[in-house]
Coordinates of C-alpha atoms in Angstrom, one line a residue:
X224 CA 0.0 0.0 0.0
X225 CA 0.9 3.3 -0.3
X226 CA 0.3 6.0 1.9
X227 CA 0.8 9.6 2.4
X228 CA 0.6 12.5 4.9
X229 CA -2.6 14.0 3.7
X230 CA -5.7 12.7 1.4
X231 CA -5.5 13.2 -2.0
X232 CA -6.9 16.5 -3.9
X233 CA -8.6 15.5 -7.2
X234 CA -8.9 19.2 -8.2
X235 CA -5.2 20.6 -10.4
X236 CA -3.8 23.7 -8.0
X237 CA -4.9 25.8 -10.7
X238 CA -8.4 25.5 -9.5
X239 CA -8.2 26.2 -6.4
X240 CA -6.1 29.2 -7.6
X241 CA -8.8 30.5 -9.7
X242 CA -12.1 30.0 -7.4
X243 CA -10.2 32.6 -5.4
X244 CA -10.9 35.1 -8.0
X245 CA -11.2 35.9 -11.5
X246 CA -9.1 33.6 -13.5
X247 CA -6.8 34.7 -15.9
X248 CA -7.5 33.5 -19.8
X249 CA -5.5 33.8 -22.7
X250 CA -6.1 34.2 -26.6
X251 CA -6.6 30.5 -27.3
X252 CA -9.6 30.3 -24.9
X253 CA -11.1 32.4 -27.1
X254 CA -10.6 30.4 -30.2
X255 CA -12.4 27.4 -28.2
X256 CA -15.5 29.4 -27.2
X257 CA -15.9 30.9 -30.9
X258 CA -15.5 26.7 -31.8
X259 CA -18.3 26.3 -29.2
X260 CA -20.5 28.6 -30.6
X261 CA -20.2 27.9 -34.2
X262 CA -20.5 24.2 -33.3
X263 CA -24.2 24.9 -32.1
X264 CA -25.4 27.8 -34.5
X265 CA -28.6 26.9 -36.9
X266 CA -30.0 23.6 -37.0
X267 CA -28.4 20.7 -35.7
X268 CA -25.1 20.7 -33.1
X269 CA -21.7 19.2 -34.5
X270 CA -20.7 17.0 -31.8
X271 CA -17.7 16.0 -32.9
X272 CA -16.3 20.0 -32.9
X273 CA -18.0 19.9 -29.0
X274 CA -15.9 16.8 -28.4
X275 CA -12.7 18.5 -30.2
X276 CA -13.4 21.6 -27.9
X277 CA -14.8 20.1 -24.5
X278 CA -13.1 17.1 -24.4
X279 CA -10.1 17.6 -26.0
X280 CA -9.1 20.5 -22.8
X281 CA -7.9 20.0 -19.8
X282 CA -9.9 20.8 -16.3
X283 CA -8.0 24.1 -16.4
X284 CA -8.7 25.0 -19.8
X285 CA -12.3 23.9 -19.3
X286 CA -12.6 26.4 -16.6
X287 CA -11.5 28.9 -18.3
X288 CA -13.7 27.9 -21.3
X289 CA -17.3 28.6 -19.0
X290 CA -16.2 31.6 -17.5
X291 CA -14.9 33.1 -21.0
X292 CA -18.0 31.7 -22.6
X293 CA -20.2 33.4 -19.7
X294 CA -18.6 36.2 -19.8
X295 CA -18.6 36.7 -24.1
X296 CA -22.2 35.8 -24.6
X297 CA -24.1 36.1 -21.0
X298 CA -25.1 32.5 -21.3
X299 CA -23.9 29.9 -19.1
X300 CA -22.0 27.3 -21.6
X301 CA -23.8 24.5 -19.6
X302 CA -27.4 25.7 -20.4
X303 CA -26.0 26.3 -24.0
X304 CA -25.0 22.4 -24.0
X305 CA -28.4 21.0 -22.1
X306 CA -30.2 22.8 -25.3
X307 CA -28.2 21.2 -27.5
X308 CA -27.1 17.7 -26.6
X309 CA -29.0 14.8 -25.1
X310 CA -28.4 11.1 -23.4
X311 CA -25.4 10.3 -22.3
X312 CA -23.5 12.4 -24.1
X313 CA -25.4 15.4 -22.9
X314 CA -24.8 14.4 -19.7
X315 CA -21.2 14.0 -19.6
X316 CA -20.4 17.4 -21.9
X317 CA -23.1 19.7 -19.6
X318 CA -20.7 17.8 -16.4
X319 CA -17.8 19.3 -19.2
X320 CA -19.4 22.5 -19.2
X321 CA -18.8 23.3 -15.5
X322 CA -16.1 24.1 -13.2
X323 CA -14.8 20.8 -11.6
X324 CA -16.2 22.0 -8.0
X325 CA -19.2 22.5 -9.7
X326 CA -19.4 19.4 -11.5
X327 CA -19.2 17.9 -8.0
X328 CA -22.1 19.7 -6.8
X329 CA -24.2 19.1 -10.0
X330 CA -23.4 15.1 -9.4
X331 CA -25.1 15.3 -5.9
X332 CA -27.9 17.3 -7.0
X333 CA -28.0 14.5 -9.8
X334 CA -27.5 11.8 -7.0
X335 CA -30.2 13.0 -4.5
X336 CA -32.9 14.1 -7.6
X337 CA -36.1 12.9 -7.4
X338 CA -37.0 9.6 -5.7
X339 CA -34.6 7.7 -4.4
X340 CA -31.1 8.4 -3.9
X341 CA -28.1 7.3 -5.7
X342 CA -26.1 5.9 -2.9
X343 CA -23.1 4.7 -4.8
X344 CA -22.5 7.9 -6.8
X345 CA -23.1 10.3 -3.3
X346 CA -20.8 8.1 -1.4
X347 CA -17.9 8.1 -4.8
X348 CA -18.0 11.8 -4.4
X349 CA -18.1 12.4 -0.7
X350 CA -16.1 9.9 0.8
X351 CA -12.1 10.0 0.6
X352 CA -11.6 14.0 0.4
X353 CA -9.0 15.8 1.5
X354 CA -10.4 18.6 4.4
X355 CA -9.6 21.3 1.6
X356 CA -11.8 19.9 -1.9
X357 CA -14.4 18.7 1.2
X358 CA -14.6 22.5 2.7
X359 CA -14.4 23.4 -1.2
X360 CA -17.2 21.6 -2.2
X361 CA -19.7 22.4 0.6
X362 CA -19.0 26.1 -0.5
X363 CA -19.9 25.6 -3.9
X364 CA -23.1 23.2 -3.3
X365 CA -24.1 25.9 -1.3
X366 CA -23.9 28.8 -3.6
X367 CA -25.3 26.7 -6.4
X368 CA -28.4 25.3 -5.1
X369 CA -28.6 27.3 -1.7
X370 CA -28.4 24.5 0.8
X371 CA -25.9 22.5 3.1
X372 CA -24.4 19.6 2.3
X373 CA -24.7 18.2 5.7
X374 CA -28.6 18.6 6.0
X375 CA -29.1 17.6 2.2
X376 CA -27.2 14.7 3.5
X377 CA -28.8 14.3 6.4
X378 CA -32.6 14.1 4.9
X379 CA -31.3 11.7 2.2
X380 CA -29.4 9.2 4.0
X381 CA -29.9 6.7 7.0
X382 CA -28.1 5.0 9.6
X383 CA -24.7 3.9 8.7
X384 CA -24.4 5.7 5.2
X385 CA -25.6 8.9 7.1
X386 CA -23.2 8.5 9.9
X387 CA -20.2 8.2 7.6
X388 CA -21.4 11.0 5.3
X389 CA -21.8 13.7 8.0
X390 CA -18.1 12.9 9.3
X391 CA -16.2 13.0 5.9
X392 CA -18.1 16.4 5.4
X393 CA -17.0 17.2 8.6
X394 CA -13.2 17.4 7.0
X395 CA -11.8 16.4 9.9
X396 CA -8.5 15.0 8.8
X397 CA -5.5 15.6 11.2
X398 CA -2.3 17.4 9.7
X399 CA 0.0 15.0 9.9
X400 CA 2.4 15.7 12.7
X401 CA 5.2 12.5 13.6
X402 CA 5.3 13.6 17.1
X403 CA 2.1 13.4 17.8
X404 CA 0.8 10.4 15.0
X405 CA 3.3 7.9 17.0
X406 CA 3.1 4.1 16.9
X407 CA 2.7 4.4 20.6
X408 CA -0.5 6.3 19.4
X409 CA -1.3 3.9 16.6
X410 CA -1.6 1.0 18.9
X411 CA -4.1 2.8 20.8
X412 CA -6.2 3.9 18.3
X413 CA -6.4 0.1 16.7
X414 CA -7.2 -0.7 20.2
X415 CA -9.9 1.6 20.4
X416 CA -11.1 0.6 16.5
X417 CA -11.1 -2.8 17.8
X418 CA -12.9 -2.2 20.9
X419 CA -15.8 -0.3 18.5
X420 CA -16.5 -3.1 16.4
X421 CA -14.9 -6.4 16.8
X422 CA -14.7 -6.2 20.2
X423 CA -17.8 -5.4 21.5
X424 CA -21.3 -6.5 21.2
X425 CA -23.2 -4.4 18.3
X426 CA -20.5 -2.0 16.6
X427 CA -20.1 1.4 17.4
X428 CA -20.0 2.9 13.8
X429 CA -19.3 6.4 14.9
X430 CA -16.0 5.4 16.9
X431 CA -14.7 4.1 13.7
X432 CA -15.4 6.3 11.0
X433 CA -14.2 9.1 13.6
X434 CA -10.8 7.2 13.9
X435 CA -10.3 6.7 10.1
X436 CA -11.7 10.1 9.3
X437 CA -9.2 12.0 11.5
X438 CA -6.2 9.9 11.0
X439 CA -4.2 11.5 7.8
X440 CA -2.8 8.7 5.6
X441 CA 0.3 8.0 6.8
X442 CA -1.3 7.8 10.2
X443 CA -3.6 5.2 9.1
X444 CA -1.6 3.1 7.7
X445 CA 0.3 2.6 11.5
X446 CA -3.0 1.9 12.6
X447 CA -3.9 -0.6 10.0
X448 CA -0.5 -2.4 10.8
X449 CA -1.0 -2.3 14.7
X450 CA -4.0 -3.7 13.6
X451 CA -2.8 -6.6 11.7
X452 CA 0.2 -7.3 14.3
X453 CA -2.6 -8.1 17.0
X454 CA -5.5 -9.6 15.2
X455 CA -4.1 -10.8 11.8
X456 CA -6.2 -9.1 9.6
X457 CA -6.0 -5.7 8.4
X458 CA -9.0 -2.9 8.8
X459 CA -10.9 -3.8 5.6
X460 CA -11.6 -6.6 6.8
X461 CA -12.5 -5.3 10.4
X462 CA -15.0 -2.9 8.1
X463 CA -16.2 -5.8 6.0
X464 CA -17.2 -8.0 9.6
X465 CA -18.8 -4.9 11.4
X466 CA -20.7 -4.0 9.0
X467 CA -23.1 -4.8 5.9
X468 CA -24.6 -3.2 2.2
X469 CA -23.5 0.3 0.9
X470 CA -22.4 1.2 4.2
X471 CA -19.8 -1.4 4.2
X472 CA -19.0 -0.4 0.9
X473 CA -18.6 3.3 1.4
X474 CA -16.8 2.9 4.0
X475 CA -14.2 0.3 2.7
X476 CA -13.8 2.9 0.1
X477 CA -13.1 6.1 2.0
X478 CA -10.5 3.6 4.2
X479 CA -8.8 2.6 0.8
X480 CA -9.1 6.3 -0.6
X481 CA -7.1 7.5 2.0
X482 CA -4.3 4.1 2.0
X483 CA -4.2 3.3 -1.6
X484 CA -5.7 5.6 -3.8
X485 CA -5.1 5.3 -6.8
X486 CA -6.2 1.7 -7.0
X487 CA -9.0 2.2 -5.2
X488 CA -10.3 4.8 -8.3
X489 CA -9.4 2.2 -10.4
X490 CA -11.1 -0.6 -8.7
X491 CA -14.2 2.3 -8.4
X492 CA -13.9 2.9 -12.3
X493 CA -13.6 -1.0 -13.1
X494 CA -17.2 -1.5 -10.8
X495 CA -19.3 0.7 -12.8
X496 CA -19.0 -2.0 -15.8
X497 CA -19.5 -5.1 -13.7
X498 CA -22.7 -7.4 -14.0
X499 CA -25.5 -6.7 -16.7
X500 CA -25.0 -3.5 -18.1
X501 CA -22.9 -0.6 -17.8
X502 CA -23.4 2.4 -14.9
X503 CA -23.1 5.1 -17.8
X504 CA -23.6 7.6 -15.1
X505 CA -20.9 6.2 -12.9
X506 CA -18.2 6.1 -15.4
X507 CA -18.6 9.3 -16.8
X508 CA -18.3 10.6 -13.2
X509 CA -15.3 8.7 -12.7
X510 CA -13.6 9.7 -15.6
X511 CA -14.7 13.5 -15.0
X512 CA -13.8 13.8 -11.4
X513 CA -10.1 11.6 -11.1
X514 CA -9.0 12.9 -14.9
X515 CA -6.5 15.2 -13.1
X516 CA -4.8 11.5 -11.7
X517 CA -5.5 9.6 -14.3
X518 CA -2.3 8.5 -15.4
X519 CA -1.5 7.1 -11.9
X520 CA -5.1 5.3 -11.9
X521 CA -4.4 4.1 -15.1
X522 CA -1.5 2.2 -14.2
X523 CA -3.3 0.5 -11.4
X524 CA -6.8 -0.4 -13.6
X525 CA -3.9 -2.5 -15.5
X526 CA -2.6 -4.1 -12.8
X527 CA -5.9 -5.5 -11.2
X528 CA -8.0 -5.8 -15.0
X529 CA -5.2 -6.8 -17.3
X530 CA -6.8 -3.6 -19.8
X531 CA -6.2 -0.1 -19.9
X532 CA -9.5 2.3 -19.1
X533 CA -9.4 3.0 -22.8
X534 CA -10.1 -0.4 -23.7
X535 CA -12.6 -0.9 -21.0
X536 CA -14.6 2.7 -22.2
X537 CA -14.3 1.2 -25.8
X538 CA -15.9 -2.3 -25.3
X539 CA -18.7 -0.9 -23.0
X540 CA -19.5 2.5 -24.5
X541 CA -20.5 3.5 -27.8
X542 CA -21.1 6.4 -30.5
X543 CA -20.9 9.9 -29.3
X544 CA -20.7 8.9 -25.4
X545 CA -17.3 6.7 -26.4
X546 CA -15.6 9.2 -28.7
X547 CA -16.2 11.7 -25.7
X548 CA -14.8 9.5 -22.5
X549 CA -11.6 8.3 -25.0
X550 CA -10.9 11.9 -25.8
X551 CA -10.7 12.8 -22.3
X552 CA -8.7 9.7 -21.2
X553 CA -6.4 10.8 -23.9
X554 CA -6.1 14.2 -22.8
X555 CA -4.8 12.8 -19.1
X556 CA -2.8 10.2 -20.8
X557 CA -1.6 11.0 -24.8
X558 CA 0.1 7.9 -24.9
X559 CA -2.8 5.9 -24.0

């Protein structure tokens, strides 16, 4: 496993440069939203010249790319692309159209839509965030669709998946700090995440998504050692005996998001095509939100599927929706 001193951010530092203010564009961005605009002028929209344009950018350049378009026509470019595309396609380039951040919100408003909520895709975004995309995001869900992510959360979700939710929005990951994250510590902690779950009668959920939502990588991955010196199994499967459904899962995840993870976004990416059927939603989501890492997921979706993402998007996916996702896998890896 690999491990480090804080979670992973999924965002580019550019973008958390730019929501501090106005971003700064230059002359090409200006070539891609005149390509926008003749692309869906008169009848019909050239998708291919959306693809060239949306999905051929990076997140950065996308960024730029609303805020220019915004800003030269008064027209959002995401209501411009929900007039003018449709399916899955639609979907994905209106995602395209946003700001990353905003992206995220707009997949939890998507998630938690209407009736019934779309556990798997509120617990891929929520779980595993570092304290600064986490505070990030609640800022932007809030400005977008005036409400809190915590009481959104709250009247969506029950029980375990509720519990686990409101701590990772909490962002209450500790800065790493070896004097303090000791192995002296890490014993105790795996004490006290035994005595939660596997040592008591009934589990005590709370005490262990508090312990593996403070604990900054590194950190963790003492505990999950301590763990494995005294009870010979690590705390995946602690999480998988304690604990049952999309909770266990979500939980499991966040755990390996924070030890490994880069293979677990690979492992998340290579789910949304198992059994009958692919998750359309789900993939494009994955690809849109760990693009910025791609290259590092990449290598691991070939070490646990024997097939790049490339291949996977190209023997589940088709038309439009395909040429799309393997643009924007290209973009994070040329060489692909």
């Amino acid at each position: 496993m690999s491990s480090s001193h804080q979670s992973i951010n999924l965002y580019p530092e550019s973008v958390h440069k730019s929501v501090l203010g106005d971003p700064e564009y230059y002359p090409e961005i200006d070539t891609y939203v005149e390509s926008i605009r003749e692309a869906t002028k008169g009848f019909g929209t050239d998708e291919d010249a959306l693809i060239q344009t949306l999905g051929s950018r990076d997140i950065h350049e996308r960024y730029l790319i609303a805020y220019r378009y915004k800003e030269t026509y008064n027209q959002d470019l995401k209501d411009l692309m929900r007039k003018e595309t449709s399916g899955n396609f639609g979907v994905l380039i209106k995602l395209l159209a946003l700001p990353i951040p905003d992206a995220e919100a707009k997949i939890i408003n998507m998630a938690t839509k209407g009736l019934g909520t779309n556990e798997n895709l509120l617990w891929s975004v929520i779980c595993g965030r570092s304290n600064e995309e986490m505070e990030l995001l609640k800022k932007v869900y809030f400005k977008k669709y005036n409400k809190d992510l915590s009481i959104l959360v709250a009247s969506e979700l029950s029980g375990v998946l509720k519990k686990l939710h409101l701590a990772c929005l909490q962002a209450m990951e500790e800065t790493y700090d070896p004097t303090y994250h000791n192995e002296s510590k890490a014993v105790e902690d795996a004490d006290a995440f035994y005595a939660a779950g596997e040592g008591k009668w009934g589990t005590d959920e709370q005490a262990l998504f508090d312990i593996i939502c403070k604990a900054p990588p590194t950190y963790l991955q003492m505990i999950d050692n301590a763990y494995v010196d005294k009870h010979n199994h690590n705390l995946e499967r602690a999480l998988e005996k304690e604990l049952s459904g999309k909770g266990k899962k979500a939980a499991i995840f966040h755990l390996n998001m924070k030890l490994n993870p880069y293979q677990t976004a690979a492992q998340h990416i290579k789910s949304t095509c198992a059994g009958i059927g692919t998750d359309e939603l789900g993939l494009s989501c994955s690809i849109l939100r760990y693009q910025h890492v791609l290259p590092l997921v990449m290598v691991e979706h070939v070490n646990i599927s024997g097939k790049t993402i490339e291949e996977r998007v190209v023997s589940e996916t088709s038309g439009y929706y395909r040429k799309l996702l393997v643009q924007m896998i290209k973009v994070a890896w040329p060489d692909s």
